[in-house]
Coordinates of C-alpha atoms in Angstrom, one line a residue:
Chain U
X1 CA -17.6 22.7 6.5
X2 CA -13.6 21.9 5.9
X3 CA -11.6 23.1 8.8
X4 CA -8.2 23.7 8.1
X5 CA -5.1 25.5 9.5
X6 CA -2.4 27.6 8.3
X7 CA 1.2 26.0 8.2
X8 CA 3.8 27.6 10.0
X9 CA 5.5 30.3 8.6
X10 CA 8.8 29.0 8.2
X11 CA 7.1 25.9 6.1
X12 CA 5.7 27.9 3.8
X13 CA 8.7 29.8 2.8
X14 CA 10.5 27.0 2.3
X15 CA 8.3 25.8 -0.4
X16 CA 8.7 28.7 -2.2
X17 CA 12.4 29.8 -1.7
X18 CA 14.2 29.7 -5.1
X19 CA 10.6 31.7 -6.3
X20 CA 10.7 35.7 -7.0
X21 CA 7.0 35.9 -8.4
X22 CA 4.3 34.0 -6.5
X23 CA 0.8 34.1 -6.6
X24 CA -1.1 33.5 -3.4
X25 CA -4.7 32.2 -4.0
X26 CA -7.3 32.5 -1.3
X27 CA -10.7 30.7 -1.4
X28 CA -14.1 32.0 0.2
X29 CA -15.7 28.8 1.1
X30 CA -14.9 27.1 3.8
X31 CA -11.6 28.5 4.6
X32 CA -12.6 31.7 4.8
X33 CA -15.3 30.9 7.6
X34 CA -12.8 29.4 9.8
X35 CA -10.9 31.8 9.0
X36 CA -7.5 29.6 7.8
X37 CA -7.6 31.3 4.1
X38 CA -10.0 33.7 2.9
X39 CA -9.3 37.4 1.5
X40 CA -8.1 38.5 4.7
X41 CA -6.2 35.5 5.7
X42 CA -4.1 35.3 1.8
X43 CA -3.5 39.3 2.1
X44 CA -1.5 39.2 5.8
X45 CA 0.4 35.8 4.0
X46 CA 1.4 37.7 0.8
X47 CA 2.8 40.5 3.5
X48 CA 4.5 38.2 6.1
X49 CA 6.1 36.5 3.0
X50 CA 7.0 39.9 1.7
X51 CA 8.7 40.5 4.3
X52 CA 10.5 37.9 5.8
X53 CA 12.3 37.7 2.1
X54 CA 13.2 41.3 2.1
X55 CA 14.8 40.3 5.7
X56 CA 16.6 37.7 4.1
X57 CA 17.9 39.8 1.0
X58 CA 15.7 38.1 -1.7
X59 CA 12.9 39.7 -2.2
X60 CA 9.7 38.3 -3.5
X61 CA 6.9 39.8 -5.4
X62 CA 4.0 38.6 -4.2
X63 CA -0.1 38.7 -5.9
X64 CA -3.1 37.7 -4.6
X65 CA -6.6 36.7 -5.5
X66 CA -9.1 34.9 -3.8
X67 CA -11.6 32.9 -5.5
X68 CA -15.5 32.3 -5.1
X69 CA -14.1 28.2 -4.5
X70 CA -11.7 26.9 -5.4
X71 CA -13.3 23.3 -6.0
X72 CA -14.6 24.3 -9.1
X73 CA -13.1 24.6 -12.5
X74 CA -15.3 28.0 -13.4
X75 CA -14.1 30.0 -10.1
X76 CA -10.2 29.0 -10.8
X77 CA -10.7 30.1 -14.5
X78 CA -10.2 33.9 -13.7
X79 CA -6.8 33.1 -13.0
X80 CA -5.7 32.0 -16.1
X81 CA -4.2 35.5 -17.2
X82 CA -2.3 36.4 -13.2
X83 CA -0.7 32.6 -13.2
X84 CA 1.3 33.2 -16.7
X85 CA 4.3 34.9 -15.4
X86 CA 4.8 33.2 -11.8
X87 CA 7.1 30.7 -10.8
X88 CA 5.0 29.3 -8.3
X89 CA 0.6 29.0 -7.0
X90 CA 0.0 28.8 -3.4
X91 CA -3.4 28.2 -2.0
X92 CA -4.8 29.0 1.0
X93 CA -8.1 26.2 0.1
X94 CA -7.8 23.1 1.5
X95 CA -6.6 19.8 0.2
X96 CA -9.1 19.8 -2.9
X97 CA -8.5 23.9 -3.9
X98 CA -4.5 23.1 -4.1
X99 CA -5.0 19.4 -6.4
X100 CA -7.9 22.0 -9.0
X101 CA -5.1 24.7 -9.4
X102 CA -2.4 21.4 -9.9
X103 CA -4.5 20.2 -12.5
X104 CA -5.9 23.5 -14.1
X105 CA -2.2 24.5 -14.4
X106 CA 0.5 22.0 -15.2
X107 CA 3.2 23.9 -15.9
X108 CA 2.9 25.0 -12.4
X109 CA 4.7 24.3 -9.2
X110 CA 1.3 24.5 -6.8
X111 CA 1.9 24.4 -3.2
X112 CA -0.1 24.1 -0.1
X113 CA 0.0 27.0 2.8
X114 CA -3.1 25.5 4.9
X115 CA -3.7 21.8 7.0
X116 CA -6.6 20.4 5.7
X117 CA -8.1 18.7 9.6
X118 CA -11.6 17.7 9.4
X119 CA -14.7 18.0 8.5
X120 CA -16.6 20.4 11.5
X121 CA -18.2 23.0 12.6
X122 CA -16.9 25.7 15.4
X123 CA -18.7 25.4 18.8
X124 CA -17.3 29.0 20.2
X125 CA -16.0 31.7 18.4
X126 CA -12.5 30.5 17.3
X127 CA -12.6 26.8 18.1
X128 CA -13.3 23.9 15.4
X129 CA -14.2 20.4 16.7
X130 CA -14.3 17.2 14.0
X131 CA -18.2 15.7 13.9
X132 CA -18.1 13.5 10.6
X133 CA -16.4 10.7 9.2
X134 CA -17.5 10.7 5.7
X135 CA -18.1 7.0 6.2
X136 CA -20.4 7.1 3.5
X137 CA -23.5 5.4 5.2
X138 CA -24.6 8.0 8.0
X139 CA -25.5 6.3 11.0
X140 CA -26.8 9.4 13.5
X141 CA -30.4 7.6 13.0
X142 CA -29.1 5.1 15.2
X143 CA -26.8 6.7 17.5
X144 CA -28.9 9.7 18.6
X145 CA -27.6 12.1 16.0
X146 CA -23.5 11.5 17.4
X147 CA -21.3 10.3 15.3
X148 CA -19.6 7.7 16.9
X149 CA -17.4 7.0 13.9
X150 CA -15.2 10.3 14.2
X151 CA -16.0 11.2 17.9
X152 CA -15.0 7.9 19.5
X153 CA -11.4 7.6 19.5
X154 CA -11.8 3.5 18.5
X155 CA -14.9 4.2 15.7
X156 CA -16.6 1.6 18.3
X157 CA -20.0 1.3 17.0
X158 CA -21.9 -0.7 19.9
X159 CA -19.5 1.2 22.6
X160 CA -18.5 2.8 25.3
X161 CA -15.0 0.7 25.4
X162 CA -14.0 0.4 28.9
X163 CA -11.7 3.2 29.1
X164 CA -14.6 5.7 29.5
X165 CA -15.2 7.5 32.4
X166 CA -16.4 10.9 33.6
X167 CA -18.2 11.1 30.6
X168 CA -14.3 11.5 29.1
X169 CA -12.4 9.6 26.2
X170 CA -9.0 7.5 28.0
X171 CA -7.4 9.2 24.8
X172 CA -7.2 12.3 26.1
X173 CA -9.4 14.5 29.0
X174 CA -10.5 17.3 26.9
X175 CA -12.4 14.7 24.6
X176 CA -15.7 13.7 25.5
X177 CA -17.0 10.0 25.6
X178 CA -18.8 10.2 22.7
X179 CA -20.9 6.9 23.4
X180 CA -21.8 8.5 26.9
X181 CA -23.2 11.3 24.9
X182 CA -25.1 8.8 22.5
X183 CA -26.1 7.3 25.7
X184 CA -27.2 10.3 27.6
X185 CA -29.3 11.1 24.6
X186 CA -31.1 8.0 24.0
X187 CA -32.0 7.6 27.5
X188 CA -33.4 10.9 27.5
X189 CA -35.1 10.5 24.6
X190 CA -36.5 7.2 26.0
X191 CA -34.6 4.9 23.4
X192 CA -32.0 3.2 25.3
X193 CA -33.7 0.4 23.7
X194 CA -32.1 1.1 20.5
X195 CA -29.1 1.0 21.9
X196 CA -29.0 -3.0 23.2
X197 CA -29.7 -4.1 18.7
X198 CA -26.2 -5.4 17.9
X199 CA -24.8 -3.1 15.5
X200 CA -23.2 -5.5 12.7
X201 CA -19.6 -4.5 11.1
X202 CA -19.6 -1.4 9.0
X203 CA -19.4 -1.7 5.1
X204 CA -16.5 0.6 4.9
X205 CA -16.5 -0.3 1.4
X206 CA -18.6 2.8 1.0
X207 CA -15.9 5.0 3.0
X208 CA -12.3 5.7 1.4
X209 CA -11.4 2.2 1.7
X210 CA -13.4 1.4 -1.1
X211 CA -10.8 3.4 -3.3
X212 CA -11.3 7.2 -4.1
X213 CA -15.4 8.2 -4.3
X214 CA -17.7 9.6 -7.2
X215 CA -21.1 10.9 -6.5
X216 CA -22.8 10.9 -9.5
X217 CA -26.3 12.5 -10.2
X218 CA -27.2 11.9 -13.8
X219 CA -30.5 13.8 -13.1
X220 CA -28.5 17.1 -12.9
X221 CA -26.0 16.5 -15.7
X222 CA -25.7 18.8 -18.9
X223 CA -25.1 17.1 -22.0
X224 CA -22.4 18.4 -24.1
Chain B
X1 CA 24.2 -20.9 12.0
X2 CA 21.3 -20.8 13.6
X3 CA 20.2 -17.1 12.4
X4 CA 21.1 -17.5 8.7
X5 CA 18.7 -18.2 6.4
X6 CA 18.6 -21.1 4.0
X7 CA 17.9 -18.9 1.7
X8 CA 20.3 -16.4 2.0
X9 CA 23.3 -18.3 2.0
X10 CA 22.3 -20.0 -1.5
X11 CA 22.4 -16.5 -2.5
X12 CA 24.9 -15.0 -1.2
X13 CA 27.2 -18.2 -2.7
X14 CA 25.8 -17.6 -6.1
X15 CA 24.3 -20.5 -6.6
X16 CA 20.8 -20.2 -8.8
X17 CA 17.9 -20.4 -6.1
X18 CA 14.7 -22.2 -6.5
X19 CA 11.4 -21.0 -4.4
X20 CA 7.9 -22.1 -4.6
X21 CA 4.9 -20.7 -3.0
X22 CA 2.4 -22.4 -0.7
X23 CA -0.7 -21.2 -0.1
X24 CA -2.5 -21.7 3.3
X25 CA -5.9 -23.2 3.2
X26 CA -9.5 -21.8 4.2
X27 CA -9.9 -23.8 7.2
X28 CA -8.1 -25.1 10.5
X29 CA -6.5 -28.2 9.3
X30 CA -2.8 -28.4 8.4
X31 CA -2.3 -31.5 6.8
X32 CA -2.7 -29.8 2.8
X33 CA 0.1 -27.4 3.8
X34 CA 2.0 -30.6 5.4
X35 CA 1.6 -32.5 2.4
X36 CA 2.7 -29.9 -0.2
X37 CA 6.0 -29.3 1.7
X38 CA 6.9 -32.7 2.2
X39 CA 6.2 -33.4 -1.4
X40 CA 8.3 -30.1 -2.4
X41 CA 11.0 -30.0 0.7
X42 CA 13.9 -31.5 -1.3
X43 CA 13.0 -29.7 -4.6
X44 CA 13.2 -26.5 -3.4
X45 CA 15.3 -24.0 -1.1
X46 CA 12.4 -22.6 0.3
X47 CA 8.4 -21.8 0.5
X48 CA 6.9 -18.1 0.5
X49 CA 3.3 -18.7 2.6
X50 CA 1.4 -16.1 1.4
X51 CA -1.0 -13.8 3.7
X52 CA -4.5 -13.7 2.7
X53 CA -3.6 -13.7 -0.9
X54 CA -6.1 -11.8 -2.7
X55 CA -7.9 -10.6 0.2
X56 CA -9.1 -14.3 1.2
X57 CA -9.9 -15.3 4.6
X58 CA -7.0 -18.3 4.9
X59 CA -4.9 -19.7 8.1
X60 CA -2.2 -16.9 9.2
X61 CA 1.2 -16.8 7.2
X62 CA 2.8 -17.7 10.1
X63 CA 0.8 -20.3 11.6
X64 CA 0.9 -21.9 8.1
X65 CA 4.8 -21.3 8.6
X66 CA 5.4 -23.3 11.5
X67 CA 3.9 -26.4 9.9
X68 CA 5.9 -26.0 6.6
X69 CA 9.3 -25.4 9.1
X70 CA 7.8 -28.7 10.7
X71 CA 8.0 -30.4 7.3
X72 CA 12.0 -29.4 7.3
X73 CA 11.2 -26.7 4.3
X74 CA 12.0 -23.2 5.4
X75 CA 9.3 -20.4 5.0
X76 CA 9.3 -16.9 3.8
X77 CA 7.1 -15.3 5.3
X78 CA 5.0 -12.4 3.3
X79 CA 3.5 -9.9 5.0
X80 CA 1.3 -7.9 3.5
X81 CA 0.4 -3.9 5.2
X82 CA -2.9 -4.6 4.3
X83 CA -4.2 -6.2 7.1
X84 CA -1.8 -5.1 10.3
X85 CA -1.0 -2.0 11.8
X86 CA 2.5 -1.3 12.8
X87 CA 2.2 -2.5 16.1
X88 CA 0.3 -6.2 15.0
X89 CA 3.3 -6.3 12.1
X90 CA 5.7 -6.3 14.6
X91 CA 4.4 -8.1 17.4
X92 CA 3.9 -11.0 14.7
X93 CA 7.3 -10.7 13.5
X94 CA 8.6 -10.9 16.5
X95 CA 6.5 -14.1 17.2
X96 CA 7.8 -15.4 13.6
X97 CA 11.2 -15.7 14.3
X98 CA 10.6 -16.8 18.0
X99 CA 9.3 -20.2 16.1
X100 CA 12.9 -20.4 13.4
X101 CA 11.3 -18.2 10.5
X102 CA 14.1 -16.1 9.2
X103 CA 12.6 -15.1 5.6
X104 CA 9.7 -12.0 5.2
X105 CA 8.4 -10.7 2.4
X106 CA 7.1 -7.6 2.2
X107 CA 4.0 -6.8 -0.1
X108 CA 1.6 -3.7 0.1
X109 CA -1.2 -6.5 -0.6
X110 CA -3.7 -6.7 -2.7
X111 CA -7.1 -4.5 -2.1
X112 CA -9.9 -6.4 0.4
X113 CA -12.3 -5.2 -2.8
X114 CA -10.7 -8.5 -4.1
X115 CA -11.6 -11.0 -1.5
X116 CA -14.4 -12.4 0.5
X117 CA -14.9 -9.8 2.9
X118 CA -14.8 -6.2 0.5
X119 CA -16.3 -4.3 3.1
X120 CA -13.6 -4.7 5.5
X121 CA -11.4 -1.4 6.5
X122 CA -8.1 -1.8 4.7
X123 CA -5.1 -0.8 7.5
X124 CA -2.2 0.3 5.1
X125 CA -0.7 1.8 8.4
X126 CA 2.5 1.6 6.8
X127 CA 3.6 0.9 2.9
X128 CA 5.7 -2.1 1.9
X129 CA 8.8 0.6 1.8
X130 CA 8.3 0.8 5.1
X131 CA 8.3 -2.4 6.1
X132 CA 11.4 -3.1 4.0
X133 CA 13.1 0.1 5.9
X134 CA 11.9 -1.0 9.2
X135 CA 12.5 -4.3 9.2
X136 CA 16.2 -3.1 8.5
X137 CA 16.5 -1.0 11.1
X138 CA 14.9 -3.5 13.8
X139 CA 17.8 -6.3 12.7
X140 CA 21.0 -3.4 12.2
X141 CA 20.0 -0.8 14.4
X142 CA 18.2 -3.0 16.9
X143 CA 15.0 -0.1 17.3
X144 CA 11.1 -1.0 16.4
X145 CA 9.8 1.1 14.1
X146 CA 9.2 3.9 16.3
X147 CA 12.7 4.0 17.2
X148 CA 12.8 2.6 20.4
X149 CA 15.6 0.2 21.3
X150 CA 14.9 -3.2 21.1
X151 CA 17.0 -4.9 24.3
X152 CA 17.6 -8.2 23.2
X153 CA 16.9 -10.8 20.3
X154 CA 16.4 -8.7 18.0
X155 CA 14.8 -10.7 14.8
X156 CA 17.7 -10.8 11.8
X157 CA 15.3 -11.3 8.9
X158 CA 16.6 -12.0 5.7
X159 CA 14.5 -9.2 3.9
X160 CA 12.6 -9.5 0.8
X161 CA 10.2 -7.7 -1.2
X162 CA 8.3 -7.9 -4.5
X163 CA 8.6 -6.1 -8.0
X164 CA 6.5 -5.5 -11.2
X165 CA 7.8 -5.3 -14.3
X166 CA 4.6 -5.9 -15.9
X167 CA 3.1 -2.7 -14.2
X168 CA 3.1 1.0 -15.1
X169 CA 4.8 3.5 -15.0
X170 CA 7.5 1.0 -16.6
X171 CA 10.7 2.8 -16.2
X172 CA 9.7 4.2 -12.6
X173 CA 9.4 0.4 -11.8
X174 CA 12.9 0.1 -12.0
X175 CA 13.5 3.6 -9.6
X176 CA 11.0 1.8 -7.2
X177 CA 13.2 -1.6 -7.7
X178 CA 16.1 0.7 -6.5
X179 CA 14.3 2.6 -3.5
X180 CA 13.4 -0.8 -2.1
X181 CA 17.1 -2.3 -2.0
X182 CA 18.0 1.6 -0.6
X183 CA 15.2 1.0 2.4
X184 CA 17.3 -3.0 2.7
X185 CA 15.3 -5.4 0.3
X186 CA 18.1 -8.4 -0.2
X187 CA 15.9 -10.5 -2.0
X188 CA 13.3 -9.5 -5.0
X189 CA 10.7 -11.7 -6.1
X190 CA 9.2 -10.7 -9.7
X191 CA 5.6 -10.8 -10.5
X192 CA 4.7 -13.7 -12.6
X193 CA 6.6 -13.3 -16.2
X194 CA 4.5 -14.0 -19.4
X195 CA 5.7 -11.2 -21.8
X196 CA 9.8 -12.4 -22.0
X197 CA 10.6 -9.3 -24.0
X198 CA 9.3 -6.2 -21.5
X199 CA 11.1 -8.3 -18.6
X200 CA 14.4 -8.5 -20.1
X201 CA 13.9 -4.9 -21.2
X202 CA 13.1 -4.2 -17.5
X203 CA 16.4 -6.6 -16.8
X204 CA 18.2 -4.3 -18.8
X205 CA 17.8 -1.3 -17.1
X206 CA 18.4 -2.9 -13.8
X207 CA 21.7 -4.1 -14.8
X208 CA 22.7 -0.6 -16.4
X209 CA 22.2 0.5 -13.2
X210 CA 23.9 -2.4 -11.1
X211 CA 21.1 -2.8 -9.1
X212 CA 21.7 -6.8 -9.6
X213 CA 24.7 -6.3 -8.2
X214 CA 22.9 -4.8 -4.5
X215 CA 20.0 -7.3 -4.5
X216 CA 19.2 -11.1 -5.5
X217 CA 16.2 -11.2 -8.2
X218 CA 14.1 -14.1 -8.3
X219 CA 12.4 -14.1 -11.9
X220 CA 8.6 -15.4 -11.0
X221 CA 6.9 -18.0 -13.4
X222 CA 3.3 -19.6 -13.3
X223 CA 2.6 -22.8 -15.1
X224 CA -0.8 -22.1 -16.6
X225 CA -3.6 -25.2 -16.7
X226 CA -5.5 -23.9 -19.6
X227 CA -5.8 -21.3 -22.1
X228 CA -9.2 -19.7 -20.0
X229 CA -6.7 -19.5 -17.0
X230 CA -4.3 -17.3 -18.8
X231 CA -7.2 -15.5 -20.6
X232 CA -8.2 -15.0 -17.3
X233 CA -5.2 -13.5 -16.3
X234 CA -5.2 -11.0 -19.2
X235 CA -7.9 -9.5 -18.8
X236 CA -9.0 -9.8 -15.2
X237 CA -5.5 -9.2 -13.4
X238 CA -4.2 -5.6 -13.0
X239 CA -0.6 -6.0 -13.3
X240 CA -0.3 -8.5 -15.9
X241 CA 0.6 -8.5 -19.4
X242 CA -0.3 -12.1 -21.2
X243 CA 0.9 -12.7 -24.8
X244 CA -2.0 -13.1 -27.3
X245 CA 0.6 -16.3 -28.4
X246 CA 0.6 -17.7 -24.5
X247 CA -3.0 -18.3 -24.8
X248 CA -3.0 -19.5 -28.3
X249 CA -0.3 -21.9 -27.9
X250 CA -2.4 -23.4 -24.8
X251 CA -5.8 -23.4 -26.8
X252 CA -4.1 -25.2 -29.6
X253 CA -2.6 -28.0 -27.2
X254 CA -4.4 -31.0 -27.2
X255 CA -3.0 -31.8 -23.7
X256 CA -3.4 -27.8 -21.9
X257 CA -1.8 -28.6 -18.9
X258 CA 1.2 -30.1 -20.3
X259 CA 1.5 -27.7 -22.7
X260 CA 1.1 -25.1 -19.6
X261 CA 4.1 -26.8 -17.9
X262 CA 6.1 -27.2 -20.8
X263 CA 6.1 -23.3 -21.2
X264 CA 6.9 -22.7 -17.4
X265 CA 9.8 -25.2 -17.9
X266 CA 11.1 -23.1 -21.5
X267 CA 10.6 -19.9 -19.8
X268 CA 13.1 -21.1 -16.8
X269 CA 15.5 -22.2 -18.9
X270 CA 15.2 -19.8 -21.0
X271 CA 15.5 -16.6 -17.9
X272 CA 18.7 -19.0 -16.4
X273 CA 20.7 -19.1 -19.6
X274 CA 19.6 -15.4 -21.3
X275 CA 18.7 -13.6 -18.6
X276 CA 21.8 -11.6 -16.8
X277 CA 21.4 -10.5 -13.4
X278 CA 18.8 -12.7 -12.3
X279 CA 20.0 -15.2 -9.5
X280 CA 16.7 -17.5 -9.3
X281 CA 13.2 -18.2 -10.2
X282 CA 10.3 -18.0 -8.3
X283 CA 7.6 -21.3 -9.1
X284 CA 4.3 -20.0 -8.3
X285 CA 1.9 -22.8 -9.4
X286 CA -0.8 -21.7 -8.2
X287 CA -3.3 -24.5 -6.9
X288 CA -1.3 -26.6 -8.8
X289 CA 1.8 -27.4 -6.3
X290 CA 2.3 -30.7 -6.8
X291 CA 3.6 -30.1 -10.0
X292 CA 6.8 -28.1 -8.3
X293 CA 8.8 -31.0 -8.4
X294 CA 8.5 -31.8 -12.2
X295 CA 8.7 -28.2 -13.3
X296 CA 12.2 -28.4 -11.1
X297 CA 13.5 -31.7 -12.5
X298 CA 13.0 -31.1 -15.7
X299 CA 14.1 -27.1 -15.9
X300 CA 17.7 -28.9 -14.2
X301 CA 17.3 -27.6 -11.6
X302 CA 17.6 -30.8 -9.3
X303 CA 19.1 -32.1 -6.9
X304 CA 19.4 -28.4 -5.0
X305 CA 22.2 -27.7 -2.6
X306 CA 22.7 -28.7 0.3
X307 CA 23.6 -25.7 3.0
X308 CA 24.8 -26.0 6.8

């Protein structure tokens, strides 16, 4: 899923300070499972932002809705009739939920509250780590189901580099070597072997630096 | 003198400057590069060496540099932010000026999708803005970019960068003109002209705002071998506009190429004498150097001043 983060307070507000009517829209994909902006997570903004402008003697009225996703046109229809009278949008999705309610609504001033970190899944309960790239071109087949793109600091694709040791990344303690993971792995799994093929340059043609990407399956397309 | 660029001090006298471009070759040998700054050194006040122009594998700007500066033509040095992260920008800077290069130009570059080697990782660390910005700050505040203090020799680059008139969104193009003399551009080189008319419109606005007053503007020009070449350039080149009448003029000619110079050599004249606010032109015969000297000559342009 997306991981992403709320913004401090303080950012937010400023965002929206010349605003009396705002409309805070949550989304429940991804952001509501790591809990950065779902129902619960746009309701206890709306309040905090109530708040902190009735502190400051300019008070703000303050909706909320949250969406099925927000990265789809038919979920961020329903708010066509609660946007009409508000001076500003601010979504809780991540980076894709704030540009769909930018586009849906240009007349509009459409502003972020979350971070939008990685792509990730948690590993306990309130802790997110990064584990893909969106290189495009999934290696894991070769690399023991790690992704050395995103978990080695470098993207080294026939690593470890030299600054690995204790099984830790010379970036920072906390992050594990992910080549002495793919390492561990394929030895257990008997396929160090694998590990000695020269792995060529990536074609990152097929990651962003090819320009912005289009996944297109005609197969599934409805004629108009 | 030893700091000031060649360049510059045309300039900043008000005298009309004259740069060319040479491009580096695809291989280890220096003796092209040598050759087409001997044969330009006296015809022009300067060289930009471009960096991987077009995303092509060629010898480094600034190696390329070093043997033009050999030659007794001085370089400007472009740098493109495609290729370099902030650290390798600088670190070759530094190294740039350690061998007498005093000129950078600062381009975002154009995409690797472009070049010989498309599936490369494009760096775009930092945006040509930045660099201008930067580059400012290391010569007048003596800090690298990330603001630590730079304790001696610090490089004094004369600063340059590039603008579009030909691109969209047309009037923002004149905002962005203006953002990169804020961030410190002294020197603007054009993108090839072809359409006269939107680049004197584009003139215009820059001089309603004074901006040719803040920065010197080098109009660019490219002499054109053959009508395919320009048809080319239509239709292949983002960031172009080619007159219909440019390419039928050269498809009518019975001799192309001189047609091609003759229009470079009009256009020249044309910018020096009609064109307010521009304070030099830019030769970028591309491939085609060695026809520099005539297109100078005969725009009167020669002999060119001497400086120091």
């Amino acid at each position: 899923m997306i991981v992403a983060q709320q913004k401090p307070i303080k950012d937010i507000a400023q965002m929206i300070n010349d605003c009396k009517k705002v409309l805070f829209v949550g989304c429940a994909g991804c952001v509501t499972v790591c809990l950065a902006g779902g129902e619960k997570e746009t309701a206890v903004l709306a309040s905090a932002m109530r708040i902190k402008r009735i502190l400051e003697n300019n008070p703000l009225e303050a909706i909320t809705y949250t969406c099925t996703r927000q990265c789809d046109p038919e979920y961020i229809a329903s708010l066509d009739n609660q946007v009409k009278d508000v001076d500003a949008i601010v979504s809780l999705a991540c980076g894709v939920g704030v540009q769909y309610l930018a586009e849906r609504f240009k007349d509009k001033w459409v502003v972020p509250a979350l971070d939008t970190k990685f792509i990730g899944g948690s590993t306990v309960h309130g802790v997110w780590e990064e584990k893909c790239g969106l290189c495009g071109e999934c290696i894991l087949h070769r690399t023991g189901g790690i992704c050395p793109i995103i978990r080695c600091s470098k993207s080294i694709l026939n690593g470890p580099c030299g600054g690995s040791q204790y099984g830790k990344c010379e970036v920072n303690k906390d992050i594990d070597c992910a080549w002495q993971l793919i390492y561990d792995r394929m030895k257990a799994l008997g396929k160090l072997d694998k590990l000695m093929e020269i792995q060529p340059p990536k074609d990152w043609s097929k990651s962003r630096d090819g320009g912005p990407r289009k996944a297109i399956r005609e197969d599934v397309m409805i004629d108009e | 003198m030893n700091n000031l660029s060649k360049l510059q001090q045309i300039l900043d006298s008000g005298q009309f400057a004259v740069t060319a471009e040479i491009g580096p070759p695809k291989h280890s040998s220096a003796e092209g590069i040598r050759h087409h700054a001997e044969m330009m050194r006296d015809y022009v006040d300067a060289t930009n060496i471009t960096d991987n122009q077009t995303a092509i594998v060629r010898m480094s700007s600034i190696a390329a540099g070093a043997h033009v500066l050999g030659c007794g033509i001085e370089p400007i040095v472009q740098m493109t932010c495609r290729d370099r992260n902030r650290i390798a920008m600088q670190s070759d800077l530094l190294g740039a000026y350690s061998l007498g290069m005093r000129n950078v130009l600062c381009l975002s570059g154009d995409h690797q999708k472009f070049g010989n080697h498309p599936m490369a990782k494009n760096v775009y660390d930092i945006d040509s803005m930045q660099l201008i910005d930067n580059l400012r700050r290391m010569r007048d505040e003596k800090v690298f970019f990330s603001g630590e203090a730079i304790k001696e020799s610090e490089p004094q680059f004369f600063i340059g960068a590039v603008a579009n008139p030909f691109a969209d969104p047309f009037e923002f193009r004149v905002d962005r003109l203006e953002k990169k003399v804020n961030a410190g551009a002294q020197f603007i080189q054009t993108q090839c002209i072809f359409d006269m008319e939107r680049f004197e419109r584009f003139m215009e606005m820059v001089r309603e705002r004074g901006i040719d007053q803040r920065v010197h503007i080098l109009a660019g020009v490219t002499p054109m071998k053959s009508w395919k070449a320009a048809s080319y350039m239509q239709n292949n080149v983002s960031g172009m506009i080619v007159p219909n009448e440019l390419v039928e003029r050269l498809k009518n000619a019975e001799d192309p190429k001189r047609e091609g110079l003759d229009i470079c050599i009009e256009q020249i004249k044309y910018i020096k004498e009609n064109v307010k606010g521009v304070h030099g032109v830019h030769i970028m015969a591309i491939a085609w150097e060695e026809v520099v000297p005539e297109i100078v000559e005969k725009s009167g342009l020669y002999p060119r001043p001497k400086v120091g």
